[in-house]
mmCIF file of C-alpha atoms in Angstrom:
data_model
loop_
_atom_site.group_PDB
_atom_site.id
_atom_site.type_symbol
_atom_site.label_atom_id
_atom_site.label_comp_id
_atom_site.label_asym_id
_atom_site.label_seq_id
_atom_site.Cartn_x
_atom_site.Cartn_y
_atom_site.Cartn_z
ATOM 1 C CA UNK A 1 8.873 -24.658 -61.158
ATOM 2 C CA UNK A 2 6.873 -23.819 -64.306
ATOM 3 C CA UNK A 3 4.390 -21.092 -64.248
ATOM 4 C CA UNK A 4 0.427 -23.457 -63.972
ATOM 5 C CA UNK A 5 -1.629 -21.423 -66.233
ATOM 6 C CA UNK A 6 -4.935 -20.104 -64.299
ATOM 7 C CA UNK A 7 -7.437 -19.778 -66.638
ATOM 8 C CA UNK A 8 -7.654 -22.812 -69.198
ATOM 9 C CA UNK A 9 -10.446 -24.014 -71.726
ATOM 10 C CA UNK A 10 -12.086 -26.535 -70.305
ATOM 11 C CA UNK A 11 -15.645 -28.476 -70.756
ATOM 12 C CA UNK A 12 -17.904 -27.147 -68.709
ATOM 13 C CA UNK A 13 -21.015 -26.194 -70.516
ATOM 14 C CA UNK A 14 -21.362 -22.376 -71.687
ATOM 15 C CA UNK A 15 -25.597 -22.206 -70.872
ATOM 16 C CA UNK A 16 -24.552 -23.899 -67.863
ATOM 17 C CA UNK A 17 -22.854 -21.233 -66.638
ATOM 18 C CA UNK A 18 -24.593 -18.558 -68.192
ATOM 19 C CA UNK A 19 -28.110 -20.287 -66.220
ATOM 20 C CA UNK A 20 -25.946 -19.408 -63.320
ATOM 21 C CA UNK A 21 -26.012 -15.669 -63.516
ATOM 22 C CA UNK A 22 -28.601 -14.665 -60.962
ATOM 23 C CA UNK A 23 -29.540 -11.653 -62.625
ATOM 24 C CA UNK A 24 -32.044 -11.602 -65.274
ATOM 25 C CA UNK A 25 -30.868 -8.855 -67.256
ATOM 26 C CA UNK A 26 -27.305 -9.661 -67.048
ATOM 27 C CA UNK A 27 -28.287 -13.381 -68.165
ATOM 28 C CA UNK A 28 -30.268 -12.096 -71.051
ATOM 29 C CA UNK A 29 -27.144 -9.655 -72.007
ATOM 30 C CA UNK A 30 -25.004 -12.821 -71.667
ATOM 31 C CA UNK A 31 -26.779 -14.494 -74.286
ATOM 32 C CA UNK A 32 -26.991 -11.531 -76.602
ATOM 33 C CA UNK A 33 -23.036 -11.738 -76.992
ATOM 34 C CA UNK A 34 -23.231 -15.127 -77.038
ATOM 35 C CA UNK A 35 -24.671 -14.517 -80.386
ATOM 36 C CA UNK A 36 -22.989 -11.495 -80.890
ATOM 37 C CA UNK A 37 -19.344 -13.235 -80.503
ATOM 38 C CA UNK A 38 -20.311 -16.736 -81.983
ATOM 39 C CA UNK A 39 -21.741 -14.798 -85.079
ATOM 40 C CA UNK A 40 -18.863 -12.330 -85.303
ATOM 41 C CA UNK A 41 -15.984 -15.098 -84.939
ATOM 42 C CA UNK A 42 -17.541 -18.164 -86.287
ATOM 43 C CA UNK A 43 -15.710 -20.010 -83.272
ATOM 44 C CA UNK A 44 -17.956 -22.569 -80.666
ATOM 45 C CA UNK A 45 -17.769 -20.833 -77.169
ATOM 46 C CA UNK A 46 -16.256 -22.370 -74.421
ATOM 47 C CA UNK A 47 -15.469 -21.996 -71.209
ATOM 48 C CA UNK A 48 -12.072 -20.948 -69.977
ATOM 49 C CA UNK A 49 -11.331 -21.028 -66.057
ATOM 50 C CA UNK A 50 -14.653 -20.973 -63.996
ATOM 51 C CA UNK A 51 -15.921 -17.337 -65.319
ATOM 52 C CA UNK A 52 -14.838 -16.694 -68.692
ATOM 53 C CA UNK A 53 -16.721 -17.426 -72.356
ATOM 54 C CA UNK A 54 -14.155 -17.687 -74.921
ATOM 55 C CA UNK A 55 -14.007 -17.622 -78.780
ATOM 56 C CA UNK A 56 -11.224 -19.363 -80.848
ATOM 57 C CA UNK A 57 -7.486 -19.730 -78.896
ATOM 58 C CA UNK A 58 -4.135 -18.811 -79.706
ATOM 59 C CA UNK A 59 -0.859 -19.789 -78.393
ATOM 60 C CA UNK A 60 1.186 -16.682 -77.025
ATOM 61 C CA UNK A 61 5.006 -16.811 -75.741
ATOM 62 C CA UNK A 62 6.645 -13.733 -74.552
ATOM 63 C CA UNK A 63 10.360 -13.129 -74.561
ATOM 64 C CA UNK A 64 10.735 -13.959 -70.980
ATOM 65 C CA UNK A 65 9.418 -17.755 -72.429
ATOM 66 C CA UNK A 66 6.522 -17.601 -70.590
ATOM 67 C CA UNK A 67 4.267 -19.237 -72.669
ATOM 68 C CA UNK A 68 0.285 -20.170 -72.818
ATOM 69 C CA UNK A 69 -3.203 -20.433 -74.208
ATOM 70 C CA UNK A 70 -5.762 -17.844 -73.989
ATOM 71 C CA UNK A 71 -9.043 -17.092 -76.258
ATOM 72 C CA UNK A 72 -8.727 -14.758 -78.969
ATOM 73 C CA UNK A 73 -11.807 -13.212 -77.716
ATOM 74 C CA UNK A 74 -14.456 -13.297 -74.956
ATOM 75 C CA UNK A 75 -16.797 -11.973 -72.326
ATOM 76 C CA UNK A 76 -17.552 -12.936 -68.484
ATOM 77 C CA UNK A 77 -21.006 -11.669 -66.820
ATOM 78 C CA UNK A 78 -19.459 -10.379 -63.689
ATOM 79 C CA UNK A 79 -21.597 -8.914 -60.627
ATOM 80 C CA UNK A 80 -20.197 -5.438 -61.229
ATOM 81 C CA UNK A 81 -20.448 -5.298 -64.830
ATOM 82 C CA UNK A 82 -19.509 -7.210 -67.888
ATOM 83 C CA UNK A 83 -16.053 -7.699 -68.793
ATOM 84 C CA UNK A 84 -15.319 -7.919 -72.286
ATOM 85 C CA UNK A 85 -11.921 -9.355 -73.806
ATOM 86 C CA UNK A 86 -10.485 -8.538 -76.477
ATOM 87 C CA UNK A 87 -6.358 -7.872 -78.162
ATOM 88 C CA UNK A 88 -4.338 -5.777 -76.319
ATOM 89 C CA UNK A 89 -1.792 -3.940 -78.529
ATOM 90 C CA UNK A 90 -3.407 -3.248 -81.842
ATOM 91 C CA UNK A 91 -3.467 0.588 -82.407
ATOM 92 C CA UNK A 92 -6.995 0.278 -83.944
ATOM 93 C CA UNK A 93 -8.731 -0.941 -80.730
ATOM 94 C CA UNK A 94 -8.237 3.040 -79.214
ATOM 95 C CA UNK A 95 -10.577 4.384 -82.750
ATOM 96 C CA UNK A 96 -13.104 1.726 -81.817
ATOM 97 C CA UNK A 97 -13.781 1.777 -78.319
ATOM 98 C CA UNK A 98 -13.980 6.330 -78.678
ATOM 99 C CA UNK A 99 -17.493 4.518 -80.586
ATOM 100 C CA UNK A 100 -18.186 1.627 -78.766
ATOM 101 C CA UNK A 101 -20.478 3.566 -76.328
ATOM 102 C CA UNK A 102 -20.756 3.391 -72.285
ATOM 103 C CA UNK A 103 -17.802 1.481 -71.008
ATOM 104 C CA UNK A 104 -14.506 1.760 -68.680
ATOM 105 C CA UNK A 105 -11.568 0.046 -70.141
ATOM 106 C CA UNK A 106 -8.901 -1.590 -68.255
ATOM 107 C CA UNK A 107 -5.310 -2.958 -69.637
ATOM 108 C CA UNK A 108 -7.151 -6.286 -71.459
ATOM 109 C CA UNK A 109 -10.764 -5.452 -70.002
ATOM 110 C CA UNK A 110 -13.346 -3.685 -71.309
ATOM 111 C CA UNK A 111 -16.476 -2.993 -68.866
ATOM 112 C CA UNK A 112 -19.787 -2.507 -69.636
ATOM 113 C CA UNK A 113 -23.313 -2.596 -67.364
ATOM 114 C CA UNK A 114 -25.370 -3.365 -70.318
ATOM 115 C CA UNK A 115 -25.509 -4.230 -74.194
ATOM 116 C CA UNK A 116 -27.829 -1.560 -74.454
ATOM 117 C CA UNK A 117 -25.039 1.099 -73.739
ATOM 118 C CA UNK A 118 -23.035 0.289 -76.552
ATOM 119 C CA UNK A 119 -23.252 -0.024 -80.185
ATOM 120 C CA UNK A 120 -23.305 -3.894 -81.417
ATOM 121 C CA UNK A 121 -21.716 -3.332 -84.854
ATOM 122 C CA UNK A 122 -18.536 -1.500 -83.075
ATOM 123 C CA UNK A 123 -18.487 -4.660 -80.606
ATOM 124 C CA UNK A 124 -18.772 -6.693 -84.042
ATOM 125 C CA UNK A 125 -15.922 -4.780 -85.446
ATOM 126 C CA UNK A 126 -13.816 -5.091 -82.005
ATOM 127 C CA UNK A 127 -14.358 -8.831 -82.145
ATOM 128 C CA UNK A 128 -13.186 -8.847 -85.591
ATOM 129 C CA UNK A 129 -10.193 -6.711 -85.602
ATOM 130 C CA UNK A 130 -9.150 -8.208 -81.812
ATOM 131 C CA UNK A 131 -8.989 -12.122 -83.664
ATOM 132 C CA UNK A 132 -7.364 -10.341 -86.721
ATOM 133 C CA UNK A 133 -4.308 -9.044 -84.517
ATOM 134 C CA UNK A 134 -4.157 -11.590 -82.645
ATOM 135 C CA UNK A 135 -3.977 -14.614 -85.756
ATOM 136 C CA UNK A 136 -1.773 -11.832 -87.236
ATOM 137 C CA UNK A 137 0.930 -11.420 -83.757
ATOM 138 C CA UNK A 138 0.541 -15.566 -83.130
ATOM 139 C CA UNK A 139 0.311 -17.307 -86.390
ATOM 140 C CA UNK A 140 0.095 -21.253 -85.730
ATOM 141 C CA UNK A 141 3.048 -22.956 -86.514
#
């Protein structure tokens, strides 16, 4: 049996969802990187799985020949806090985040409560470098 791929682009609307956040703040951060990540990657945002904005894809297949889609970047206004996505791997990403500014950082996440806790020109710069690596690792064929 193949491996069904959880979280896939898909068409539902990106304001949509972002309407959806109940809290105001959170909604209003959600449209800051909105702008932040359209602006930075020049990519249309769309939805992947029910919860997650995405910027630009790339095809990934590990040894094991597991094999998918995922955005090269993205964001998801959680309750808790706000998950940003970004590369996983690239050396550089360690450097940036030391100046990104309040956050937690998981294996692919990085969590924030607020824009206003972290520096938008690092996030820029994260964006940047994360769709670098990534085009860089996965090169279309």
């Amino acid at each position: 049996m193949a491996y069904e791929q959880k979280t896939k682009q898909n068409d539902r609307s990106v304001v949509e969802f972002i309407e959806e956040v109940d809290h105001p703040k959170k909604k209003e951060d959600a449209y800051r990187l909105l702008d932040i990540f359209t602006e930075a990657t020049g990519y249309e945002a769309k939805m992947w799985g029910p919860s997650i904005i995405g910027f630009g894809s790339y095809h990934y297949k590990y040894k094991t020949g597991h094999e998918g889609d995922a955005p090269l970047v993205g964001f998801s206004p959680r309750k808790a806090n706000i998950s940003l996505y970004f590369a996983t791997g690239d050396p550089e990403r360690e450097e940036l985040l030391e100046k990104l500014g309040k956050h937690k950082s998981g294996k692919a996440c990085v969590y924030i409560n607020k824009v206003d806790d972290i520096d938008e020109e690092v996030l820029k710069a994260l964006i940047l470098q994360s769709v670098t690596f990534l085009q860089q690792t996965y090169p279309e064929e």
